[in-house]
PDB file of C-alpha atoms in Angstrom:
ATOM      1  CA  UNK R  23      19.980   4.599   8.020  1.00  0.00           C
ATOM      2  CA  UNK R  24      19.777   0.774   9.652  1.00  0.00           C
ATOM      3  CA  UNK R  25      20.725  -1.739   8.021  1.00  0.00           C
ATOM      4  CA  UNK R  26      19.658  -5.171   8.992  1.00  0.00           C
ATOM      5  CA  UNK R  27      20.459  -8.542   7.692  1.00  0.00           C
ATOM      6  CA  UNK R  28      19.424 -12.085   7.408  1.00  0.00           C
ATOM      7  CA  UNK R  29      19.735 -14.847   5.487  1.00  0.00           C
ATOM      8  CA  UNK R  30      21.991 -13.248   2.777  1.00  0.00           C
ATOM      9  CA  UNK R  31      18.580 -10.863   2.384  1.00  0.00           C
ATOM     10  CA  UNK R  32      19.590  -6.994   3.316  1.00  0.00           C
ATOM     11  CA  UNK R  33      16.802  -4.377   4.259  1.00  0.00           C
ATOM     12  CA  UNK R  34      17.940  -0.614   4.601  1.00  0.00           C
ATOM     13  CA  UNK R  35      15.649   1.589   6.115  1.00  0.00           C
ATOM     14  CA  UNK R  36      15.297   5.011   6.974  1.00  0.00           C
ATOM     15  CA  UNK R  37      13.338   5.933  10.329  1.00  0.00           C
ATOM     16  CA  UNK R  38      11.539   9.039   9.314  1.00  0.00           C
ATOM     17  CA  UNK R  39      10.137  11.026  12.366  1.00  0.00           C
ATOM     18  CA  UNK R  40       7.483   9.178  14.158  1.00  0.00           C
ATOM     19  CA  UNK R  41       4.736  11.989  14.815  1.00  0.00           C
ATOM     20  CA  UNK R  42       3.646  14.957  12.277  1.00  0.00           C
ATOM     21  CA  UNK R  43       0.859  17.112  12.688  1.00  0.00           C
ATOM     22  CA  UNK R  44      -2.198  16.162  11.104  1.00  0.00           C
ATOM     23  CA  UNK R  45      -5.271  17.781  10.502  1.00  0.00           C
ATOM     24  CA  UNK R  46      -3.831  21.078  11.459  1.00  0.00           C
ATOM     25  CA  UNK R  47      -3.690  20.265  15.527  1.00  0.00           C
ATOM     26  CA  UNK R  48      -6.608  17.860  15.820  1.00  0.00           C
ATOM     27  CA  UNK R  49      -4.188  15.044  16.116  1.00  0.00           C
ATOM     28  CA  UNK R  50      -1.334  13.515  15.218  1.00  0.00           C
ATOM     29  CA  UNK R  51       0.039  10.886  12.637  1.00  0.00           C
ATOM     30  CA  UNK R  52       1.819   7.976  13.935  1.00  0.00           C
ATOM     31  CA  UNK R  53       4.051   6.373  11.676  1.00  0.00           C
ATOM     32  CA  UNK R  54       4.893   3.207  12.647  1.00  0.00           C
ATOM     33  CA  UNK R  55       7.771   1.037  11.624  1.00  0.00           C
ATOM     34  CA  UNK R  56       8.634  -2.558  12.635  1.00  0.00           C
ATOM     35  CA  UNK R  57      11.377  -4.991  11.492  1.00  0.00           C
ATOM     36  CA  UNK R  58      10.925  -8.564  11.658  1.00  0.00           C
ATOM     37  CA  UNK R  59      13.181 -11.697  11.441  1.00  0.00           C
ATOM     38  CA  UNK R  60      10.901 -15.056  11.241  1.00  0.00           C
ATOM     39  CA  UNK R  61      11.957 -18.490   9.986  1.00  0.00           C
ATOM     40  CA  UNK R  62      15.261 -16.022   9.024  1.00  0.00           C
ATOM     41  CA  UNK R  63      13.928 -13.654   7.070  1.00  0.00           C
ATOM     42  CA  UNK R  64      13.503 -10.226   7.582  1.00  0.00           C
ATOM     43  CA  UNK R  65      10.239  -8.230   6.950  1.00  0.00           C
ATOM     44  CA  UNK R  66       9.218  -4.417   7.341  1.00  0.00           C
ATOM     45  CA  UNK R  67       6.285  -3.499   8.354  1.00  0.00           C
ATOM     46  CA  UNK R  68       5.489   0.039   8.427  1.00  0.00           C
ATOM     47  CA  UNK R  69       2.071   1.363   9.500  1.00  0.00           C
ATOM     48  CA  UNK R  70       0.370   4.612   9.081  1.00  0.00           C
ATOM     49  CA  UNK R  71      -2.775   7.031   8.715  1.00  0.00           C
ATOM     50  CA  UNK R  72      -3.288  10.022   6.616  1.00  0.00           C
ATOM     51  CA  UNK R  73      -6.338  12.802   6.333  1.00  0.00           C
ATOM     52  CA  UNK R  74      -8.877  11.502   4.076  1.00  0.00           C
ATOM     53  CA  UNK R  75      -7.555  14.137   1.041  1.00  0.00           C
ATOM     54  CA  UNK R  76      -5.718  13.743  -2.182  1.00  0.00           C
ATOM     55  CA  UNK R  77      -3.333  16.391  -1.140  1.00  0.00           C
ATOM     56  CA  UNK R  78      -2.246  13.497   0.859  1.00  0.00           C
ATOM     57  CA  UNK R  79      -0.890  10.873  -1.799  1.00  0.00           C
ATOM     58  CA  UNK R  80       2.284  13.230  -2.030  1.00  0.00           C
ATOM     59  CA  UNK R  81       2.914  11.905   1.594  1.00  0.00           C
ATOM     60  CA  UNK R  82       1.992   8.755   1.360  1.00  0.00           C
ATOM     61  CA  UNK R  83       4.052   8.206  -1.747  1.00  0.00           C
ATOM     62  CA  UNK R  84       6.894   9.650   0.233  1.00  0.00           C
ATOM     63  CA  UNK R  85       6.195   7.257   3.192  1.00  0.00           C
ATOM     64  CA  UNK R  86       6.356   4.330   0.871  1.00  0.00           C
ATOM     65  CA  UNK R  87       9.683   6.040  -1.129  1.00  0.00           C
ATOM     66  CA  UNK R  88      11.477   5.282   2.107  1.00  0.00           C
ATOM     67  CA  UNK R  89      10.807   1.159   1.684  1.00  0.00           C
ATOM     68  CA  UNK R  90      12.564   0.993  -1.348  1.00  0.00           C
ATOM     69  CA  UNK R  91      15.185  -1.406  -1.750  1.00  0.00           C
ATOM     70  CA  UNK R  92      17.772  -1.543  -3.992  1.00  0.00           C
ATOM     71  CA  UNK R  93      17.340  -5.390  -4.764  1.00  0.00           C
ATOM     72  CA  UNK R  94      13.837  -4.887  -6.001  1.00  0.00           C
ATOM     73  CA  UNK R  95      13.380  -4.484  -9.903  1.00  0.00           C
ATOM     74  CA  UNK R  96      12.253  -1.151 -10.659  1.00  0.00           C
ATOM     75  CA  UNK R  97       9.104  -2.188 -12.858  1.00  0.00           C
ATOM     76  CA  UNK R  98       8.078  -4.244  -9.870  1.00  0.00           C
ATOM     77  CA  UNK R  99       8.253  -0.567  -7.273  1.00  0.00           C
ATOM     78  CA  UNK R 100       6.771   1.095  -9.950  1.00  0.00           C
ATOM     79  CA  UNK R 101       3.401  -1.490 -10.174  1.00  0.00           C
ATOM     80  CA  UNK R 102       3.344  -1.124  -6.393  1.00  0.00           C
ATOM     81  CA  UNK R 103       3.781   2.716  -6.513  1.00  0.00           C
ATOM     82  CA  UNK R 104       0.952   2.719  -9.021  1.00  0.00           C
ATOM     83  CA  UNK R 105      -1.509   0.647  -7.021  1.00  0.00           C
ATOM     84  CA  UNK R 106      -0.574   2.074  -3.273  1.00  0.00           C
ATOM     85  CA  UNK R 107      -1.669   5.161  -5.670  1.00  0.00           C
ATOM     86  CA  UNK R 108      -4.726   4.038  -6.875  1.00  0.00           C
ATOM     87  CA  UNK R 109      -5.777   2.324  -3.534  1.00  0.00           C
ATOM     88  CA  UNK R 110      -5.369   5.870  -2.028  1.00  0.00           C
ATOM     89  CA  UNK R 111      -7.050   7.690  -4.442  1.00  0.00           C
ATOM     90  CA  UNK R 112     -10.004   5.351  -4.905  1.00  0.00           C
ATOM     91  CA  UNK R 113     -10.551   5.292  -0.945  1.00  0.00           C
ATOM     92  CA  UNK R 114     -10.992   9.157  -0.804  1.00  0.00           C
ATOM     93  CA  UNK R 115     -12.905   9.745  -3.938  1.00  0.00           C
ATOM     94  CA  UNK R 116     -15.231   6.707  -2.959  1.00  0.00           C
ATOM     95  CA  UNK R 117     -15.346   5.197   0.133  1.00  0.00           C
ATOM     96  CA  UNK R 118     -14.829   8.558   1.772  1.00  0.00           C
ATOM     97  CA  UNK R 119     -16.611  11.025  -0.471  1.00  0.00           C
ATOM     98  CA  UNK R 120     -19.601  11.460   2.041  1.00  0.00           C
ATOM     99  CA  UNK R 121     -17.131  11.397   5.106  1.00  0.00           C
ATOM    100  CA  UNK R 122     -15.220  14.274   6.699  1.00  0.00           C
ATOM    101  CA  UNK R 123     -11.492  14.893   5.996  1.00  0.00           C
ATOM    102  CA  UNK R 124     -10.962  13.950   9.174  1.00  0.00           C
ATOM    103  CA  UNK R 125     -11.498  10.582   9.235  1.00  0.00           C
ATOM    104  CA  UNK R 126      -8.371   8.834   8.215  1.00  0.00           C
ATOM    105  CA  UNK R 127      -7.336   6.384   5.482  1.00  0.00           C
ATOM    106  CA  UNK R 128      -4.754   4.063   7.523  1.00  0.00           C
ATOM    107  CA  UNK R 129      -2.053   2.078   5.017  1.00  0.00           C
ATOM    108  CA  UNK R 130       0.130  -0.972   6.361  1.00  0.00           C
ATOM    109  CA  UNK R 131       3.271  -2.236   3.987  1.00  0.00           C
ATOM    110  CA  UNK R 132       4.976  -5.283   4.996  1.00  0.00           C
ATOM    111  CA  UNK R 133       7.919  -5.714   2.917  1.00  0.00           C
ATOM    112  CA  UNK R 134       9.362  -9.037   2.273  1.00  0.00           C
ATOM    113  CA  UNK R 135      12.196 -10.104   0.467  1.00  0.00           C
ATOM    114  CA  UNK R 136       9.993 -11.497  -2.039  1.00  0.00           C
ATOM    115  CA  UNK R 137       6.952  -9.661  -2.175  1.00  0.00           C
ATOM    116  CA  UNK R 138       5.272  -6.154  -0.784  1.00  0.00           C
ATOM    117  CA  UNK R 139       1.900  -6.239   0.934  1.00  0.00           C
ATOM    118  CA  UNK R 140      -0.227  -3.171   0.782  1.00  0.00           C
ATOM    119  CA  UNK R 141      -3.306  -2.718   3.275  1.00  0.00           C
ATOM    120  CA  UNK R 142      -5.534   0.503   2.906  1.00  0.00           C
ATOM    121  CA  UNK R 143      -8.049   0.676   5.468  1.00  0.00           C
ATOM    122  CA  UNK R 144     -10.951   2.571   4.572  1.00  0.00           C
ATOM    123  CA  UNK R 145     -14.409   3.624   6.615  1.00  0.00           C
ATOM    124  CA  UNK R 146     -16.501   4.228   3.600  1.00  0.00           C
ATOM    125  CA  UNK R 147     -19.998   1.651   2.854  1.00  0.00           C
ATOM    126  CA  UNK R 148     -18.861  -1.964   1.374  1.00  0.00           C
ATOM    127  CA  UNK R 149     -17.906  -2.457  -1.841  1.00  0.00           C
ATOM    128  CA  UNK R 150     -18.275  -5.746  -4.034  1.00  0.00           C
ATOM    129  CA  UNK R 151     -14.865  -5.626  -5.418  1.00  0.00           C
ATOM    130  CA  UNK R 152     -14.940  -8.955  -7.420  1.00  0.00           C
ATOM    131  CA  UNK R 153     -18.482  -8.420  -8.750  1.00  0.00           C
ATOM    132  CA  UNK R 154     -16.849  -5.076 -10.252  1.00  0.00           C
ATOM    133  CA  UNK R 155     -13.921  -6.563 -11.805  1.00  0.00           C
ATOM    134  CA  UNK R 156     -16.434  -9.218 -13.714  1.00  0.00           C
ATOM    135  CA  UNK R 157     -18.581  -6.593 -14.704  1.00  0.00           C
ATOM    136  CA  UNK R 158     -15.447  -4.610 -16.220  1.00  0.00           C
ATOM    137  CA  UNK R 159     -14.586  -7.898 -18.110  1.00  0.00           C
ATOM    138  CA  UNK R 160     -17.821  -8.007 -19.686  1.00  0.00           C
ATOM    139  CA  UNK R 161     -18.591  -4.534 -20.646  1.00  0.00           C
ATOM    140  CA  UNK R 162     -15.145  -3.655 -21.706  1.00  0.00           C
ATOM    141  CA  UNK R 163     -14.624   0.103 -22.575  1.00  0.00           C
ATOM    142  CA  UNK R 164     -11.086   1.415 -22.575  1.00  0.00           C
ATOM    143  CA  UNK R 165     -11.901   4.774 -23.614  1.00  0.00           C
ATOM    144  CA  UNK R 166     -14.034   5.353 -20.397  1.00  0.00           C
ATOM    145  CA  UNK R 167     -13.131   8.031 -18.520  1.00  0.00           C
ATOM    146  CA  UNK R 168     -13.078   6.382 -15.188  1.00  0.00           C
ATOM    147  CA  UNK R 169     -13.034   2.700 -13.705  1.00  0.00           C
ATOM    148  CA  UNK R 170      -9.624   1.714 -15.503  1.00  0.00           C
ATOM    149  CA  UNK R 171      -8.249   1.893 -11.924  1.00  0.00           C
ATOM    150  CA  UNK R 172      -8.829  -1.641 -10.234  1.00  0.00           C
ATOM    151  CA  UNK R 173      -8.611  -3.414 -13.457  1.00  0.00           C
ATOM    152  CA  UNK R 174      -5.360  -2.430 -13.649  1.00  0.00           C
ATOM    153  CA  UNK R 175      -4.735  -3.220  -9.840  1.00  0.00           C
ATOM    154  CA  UNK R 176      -5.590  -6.698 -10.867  1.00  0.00           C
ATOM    155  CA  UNK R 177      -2.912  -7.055 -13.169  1.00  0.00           C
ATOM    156  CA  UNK R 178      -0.403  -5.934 -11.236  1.00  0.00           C
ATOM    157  CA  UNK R 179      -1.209  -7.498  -7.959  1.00  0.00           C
ATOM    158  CA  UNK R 180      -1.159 -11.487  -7.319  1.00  0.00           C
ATOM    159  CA  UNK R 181      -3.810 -11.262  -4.957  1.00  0.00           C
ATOM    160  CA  UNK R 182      -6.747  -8.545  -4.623  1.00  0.00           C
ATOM    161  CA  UNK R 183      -9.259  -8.431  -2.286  1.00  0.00           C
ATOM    162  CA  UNK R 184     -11.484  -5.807  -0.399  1.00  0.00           C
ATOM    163  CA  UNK R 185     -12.931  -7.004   2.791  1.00  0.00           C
ATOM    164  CA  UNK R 186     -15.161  -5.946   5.170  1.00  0.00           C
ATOM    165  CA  UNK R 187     -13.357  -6.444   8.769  1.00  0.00           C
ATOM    166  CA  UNK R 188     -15.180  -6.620  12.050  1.00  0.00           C
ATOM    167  CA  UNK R 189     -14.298  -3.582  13.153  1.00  0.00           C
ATOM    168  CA  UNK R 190     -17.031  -1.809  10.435  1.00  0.00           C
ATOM    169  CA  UNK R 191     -14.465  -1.169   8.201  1.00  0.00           C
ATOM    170  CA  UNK R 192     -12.790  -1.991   4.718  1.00  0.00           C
ATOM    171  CA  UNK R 193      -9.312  -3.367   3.878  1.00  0.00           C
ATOM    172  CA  UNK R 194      -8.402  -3.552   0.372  1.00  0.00           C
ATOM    173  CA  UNK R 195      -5.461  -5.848   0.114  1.00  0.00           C
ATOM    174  CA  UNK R 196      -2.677  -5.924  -2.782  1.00  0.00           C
ATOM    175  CA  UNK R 197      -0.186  -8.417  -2.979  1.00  0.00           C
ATOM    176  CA  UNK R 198       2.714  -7.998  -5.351  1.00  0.00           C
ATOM    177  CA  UNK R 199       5.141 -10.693  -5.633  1.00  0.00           C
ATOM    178  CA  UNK R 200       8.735  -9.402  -6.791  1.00  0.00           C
ATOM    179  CA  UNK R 201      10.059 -10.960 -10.419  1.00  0.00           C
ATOM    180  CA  UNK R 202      12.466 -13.698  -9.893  1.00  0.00           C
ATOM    181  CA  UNK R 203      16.076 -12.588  -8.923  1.00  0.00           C
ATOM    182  CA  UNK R 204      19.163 -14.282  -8.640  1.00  0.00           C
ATOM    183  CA  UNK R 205      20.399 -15.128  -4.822  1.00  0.00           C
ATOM    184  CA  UNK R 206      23.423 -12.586  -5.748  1.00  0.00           C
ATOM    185  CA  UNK R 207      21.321  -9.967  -6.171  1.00  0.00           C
ATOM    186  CA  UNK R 208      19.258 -10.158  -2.982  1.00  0.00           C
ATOM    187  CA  UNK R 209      23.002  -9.672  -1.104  1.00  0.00           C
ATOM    188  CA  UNK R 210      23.422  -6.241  -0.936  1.00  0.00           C
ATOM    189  CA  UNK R 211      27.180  -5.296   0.023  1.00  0.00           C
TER     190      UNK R 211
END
């Protein structure tokens, strides 16, 4: 375990091994992880792809496990373990359901000492996320069975967005800012 400080702002982070096997010998994960210091402030970065399969979420819940910090308020992980969740989930059962296993989902987290950035990259058709959302908030059902999802994203994050990038691909973004701490709980002995 590293430790790295900066600015009174500690990150501990645990390297976990850099290649697994993925899709059974067709290739390899890479798991990337990068610490930053800018303007004096750290940030992780950690990037990564995973088969296009629910049985992955167990894995990429475990990737994002090892970004925990033990300044950040536990309702705050929890919101962002909930929509790294429902980001997955929603890219395999939608934007991938016509696509092979194969073709991965890729997820970037950049840490902050304030906030946690979540990027899942999907290959699936465009999606109109806002025009969604405003439908939801007109025809409100809470007793339907599915579509509660990215409602519930937008509460939690402080910016949503899904994007198409130039590459031919999507990005949904989530941006969760961190409830306010004191400075003497950001120190981390």
């Amino acid at each position: 375990m590293d430790s790295h400080k900066s600015n009174g702002f500690s990150l501990k982070i645990s390297i976990f091994n850099s290649q697994r096997n993925l899709n059974k010998g067709r290739g390899h994960e890479t798991i990337t992880v990068f610490v930053f210091v800018k303007r004096g402030l750290a940030q992780l970065k950690v990037f990564f792809k995973v088969e296009s399969d629910l049985k992955a979420l167990d894995q990429v819940l475990r990737y994002f496990d090892e970004l925990n910090q033990p300044w950040i308020p536990k309702q705050d992980w929890l919101q962002c373990q909930l929509a790294l969740a429902e980001g997955f989930t929603n890219a395999v059962r939608h934007a991938h359901k016509e696509l092979p296993k194969e073709i991965p989902i890729e997820i970037e987290l950049i840490l902050e000492q304030d906030s946690l950035e979540m990027k899942i990259w999907d290959q699936g058709f465009p999606f109109d996320l806002n025009a969604f959302l405003q439908n939801k908030r007109k025809n409100v059902d809470q007793f339907a069975p599915n579509g509660q999802g990215l409602p519930i994203l937008q509460k939690i994050a402080a910016h949503l967005s899904y994007l198409r990038t130039e590459d031919n691909r999507n990005c949904l973004l989530i941006v969760k800012h961190f409830t306010q701490l004191k400075h003497s709980e950001l120190i981390n002995e």
